[in-house]
GROMACS .gro file of C-alpha atoms in nm:
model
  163
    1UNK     CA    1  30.730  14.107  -6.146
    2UNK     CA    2  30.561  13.780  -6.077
    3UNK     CA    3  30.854  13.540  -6.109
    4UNK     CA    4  30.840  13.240  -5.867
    5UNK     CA    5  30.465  13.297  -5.782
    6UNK     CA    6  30.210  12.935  -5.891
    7UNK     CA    7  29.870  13.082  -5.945
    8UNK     CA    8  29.582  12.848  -5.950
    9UNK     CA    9  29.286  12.989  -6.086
   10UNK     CA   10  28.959  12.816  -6.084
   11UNK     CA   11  28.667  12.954  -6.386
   12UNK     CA   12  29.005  12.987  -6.598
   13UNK     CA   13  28.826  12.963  -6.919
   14UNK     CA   14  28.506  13.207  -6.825
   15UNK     CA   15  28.606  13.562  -6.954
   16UNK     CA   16  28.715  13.690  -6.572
   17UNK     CA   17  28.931  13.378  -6.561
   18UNK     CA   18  29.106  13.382  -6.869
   19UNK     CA   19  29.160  13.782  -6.857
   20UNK     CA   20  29.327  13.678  -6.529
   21UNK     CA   21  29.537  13.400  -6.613
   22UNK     CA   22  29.677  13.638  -6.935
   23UNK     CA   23  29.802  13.919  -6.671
   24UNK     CA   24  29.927  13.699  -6.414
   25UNK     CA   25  30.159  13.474  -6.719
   26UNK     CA   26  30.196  13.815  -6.863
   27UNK     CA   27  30.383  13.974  -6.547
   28UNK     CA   28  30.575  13.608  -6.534
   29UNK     CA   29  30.397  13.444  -6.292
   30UNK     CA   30  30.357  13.025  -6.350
   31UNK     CA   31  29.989  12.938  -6.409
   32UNK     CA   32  29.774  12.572  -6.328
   33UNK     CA   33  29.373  12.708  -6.473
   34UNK     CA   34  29.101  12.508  -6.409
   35UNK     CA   35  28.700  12.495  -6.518
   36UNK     CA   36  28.457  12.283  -6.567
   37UNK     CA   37  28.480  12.371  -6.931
   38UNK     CA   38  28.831  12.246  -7.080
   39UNK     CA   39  29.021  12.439  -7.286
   40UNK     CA   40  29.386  12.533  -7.438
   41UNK     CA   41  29.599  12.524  -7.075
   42UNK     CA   42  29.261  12.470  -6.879
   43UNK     CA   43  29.224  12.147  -6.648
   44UNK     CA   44  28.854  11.989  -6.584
   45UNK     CA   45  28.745  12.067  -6.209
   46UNK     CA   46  28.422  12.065  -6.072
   47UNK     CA   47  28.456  12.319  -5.794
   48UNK     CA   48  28.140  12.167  -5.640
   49UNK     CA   49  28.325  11.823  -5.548
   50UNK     CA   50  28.543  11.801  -5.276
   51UNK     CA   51  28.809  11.504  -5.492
   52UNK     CA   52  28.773  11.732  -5.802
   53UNK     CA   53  28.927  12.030  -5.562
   54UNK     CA   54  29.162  11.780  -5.415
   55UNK     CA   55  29.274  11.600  -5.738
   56UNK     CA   56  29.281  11.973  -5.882
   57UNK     CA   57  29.514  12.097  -5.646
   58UNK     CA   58  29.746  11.769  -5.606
   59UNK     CA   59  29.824  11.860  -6.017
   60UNK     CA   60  29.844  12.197  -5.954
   61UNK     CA   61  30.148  12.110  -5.715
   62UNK     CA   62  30.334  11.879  -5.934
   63UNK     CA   63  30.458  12.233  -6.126
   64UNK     CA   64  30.563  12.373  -5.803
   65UNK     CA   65  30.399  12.481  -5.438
   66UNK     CA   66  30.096  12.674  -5.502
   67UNK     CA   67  30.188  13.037  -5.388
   68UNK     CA   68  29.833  13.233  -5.511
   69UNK     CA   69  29.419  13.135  -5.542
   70UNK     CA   70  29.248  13.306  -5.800
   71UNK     CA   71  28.847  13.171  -5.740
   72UNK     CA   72  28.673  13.318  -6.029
   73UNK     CA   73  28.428  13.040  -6.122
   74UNK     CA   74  28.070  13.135  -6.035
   75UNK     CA   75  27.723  13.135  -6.226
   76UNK     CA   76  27.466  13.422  -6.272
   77UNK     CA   77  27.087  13.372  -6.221
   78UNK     CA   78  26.814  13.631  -6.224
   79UNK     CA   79  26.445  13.620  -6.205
   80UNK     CA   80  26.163  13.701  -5.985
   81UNK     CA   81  26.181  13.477  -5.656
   82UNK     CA   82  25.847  13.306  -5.730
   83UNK     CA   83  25.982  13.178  -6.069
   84UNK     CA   84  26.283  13.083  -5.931
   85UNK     CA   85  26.311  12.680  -5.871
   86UNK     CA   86  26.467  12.536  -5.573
   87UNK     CA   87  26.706  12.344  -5.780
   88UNK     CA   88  26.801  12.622  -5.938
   89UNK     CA   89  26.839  12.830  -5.596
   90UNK     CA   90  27.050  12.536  -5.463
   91UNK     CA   91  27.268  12.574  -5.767
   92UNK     CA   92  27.375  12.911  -5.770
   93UNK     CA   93  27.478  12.851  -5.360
   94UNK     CA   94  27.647  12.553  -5.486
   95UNK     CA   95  27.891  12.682  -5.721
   96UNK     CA   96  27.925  13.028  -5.550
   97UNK     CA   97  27.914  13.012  -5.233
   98UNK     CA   98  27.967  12.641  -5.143
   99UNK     CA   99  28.255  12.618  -5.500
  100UNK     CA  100  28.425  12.933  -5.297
  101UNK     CA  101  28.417  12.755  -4.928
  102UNK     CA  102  28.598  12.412  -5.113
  103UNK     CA  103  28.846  12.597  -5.306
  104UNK     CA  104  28.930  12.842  -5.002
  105UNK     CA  105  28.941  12.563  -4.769
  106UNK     CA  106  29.206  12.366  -5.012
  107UNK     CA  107  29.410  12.626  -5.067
  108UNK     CA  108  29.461  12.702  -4.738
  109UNK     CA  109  29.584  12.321  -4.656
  110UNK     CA  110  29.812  12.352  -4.954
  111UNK     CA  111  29.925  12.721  -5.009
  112UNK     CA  112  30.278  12.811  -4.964
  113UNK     CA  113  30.341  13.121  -4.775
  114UNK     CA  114  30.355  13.386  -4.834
  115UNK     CA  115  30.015  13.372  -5.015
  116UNK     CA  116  29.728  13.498  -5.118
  117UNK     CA  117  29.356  13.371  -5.210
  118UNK     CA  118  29.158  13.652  -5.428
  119UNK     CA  119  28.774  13.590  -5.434
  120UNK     CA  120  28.565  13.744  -5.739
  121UNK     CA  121  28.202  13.850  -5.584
  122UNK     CA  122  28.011  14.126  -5.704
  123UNK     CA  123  27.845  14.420  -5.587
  124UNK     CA  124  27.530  14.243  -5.585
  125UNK     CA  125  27.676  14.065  -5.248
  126UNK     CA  126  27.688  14.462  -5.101
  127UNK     CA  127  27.359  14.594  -5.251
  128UNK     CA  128  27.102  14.369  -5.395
  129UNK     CA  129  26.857  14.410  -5.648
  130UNK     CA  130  26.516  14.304  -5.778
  131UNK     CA  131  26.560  13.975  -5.930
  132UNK     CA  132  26.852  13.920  -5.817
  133UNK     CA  133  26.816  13.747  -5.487
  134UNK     CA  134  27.014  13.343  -5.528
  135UNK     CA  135  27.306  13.539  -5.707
  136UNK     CA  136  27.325  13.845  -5.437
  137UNK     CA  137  27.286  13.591  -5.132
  138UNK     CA  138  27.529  13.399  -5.282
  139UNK     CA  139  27.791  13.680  -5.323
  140UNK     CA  140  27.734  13.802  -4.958
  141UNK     CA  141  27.823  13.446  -4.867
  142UNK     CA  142  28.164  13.471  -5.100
  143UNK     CA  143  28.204  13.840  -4.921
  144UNK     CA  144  28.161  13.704  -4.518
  145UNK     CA  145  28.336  13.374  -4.623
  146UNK     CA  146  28.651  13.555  -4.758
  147UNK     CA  147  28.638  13.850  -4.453
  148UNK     CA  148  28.638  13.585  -4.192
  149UNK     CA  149  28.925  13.337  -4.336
  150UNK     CA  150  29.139  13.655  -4.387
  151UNK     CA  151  29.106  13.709  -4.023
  152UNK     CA  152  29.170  13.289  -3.965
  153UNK     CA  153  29.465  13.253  -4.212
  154UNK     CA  154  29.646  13.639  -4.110
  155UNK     CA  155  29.871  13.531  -3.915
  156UNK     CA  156  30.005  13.277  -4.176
  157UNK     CA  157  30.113  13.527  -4.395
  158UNK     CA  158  29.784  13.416  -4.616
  159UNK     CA  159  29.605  13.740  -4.766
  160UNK     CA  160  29.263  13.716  -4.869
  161UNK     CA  161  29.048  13.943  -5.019
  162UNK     CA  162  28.726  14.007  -5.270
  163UNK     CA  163  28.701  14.186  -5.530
   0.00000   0.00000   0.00000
């Protein structure tokens, strides 16, 4: 079903990621996984460096053009906003929010088209929650972010969307 498609799927070794990667090899589709935890067919990336993206995606290609972007990397943080540290605030935007604007912004300089680029948010984006406040502002980031490059990239035969 997937024949011919390159999927590159970032948080490849996370349980999201690695469910993913099964069903896309599973319906025949060619996979390049990365994380920032290695692993059996999982590459070291730091999504929150612009050369690890880069470098990431330059591999990626030497399998074959990049046809689909999985993003499923993220972190989870909760806690009451007046125990919750700056640095760790700046952390969770990092890798969700800032991780998703790299990745998206690579694969749209490198994606073959037809495409696609699939975020993974989270209702907490929508609707937030007490104690939840970096995580949810950082998944209505990863929401906005993905609604407004589907608009940019459209036209390209790009499709982008977040589930």
């Amino acid at each position: 079903m997937l024949t011919g498609r390159r999927v590159f799927i970032t948080g490849a070794s996370g349980t999201v990621g690695s469910a993913v990667r099964e069903a896309f090899e599973e319906q025949g589709a060619s996979v390049f996984g990365v994380d920032s935890k290695t692993g059996e067919l999982v590459t070291h990336c730091d999504i929150t460096s612009e050369s690890s993206i880069r470098i990431a995606f330059k591999n990626a290609q030497l399998g074959g053009a990049v046809t689909d972007v999985v993003h499923a990397a993220g972190v989870v943080s909760c806690g009451p906003v007046a125990d919750l540290s700056l640095d760790e605030f700046e952390r969770i935007i990092q890798v969700n929010l800032i991780g998703s604007f790299l990745v998206a912004r690579e694969a749209i300089r490198n994606i073959e088209q037809p495409g696609s680029i699939t975020f993974i948010s989270s209702q907490a984006g929508i609707k937030s929650g007490a104690y939840w406040s970096a995580y949810s502002a950082s998944k209505a980031g990863v929401l906005r972010l993905s609604e407004a490059l589907a608009q940019e990239v459209g036209s390209r035969l790009i499709r982008v969307n977040a589930v």
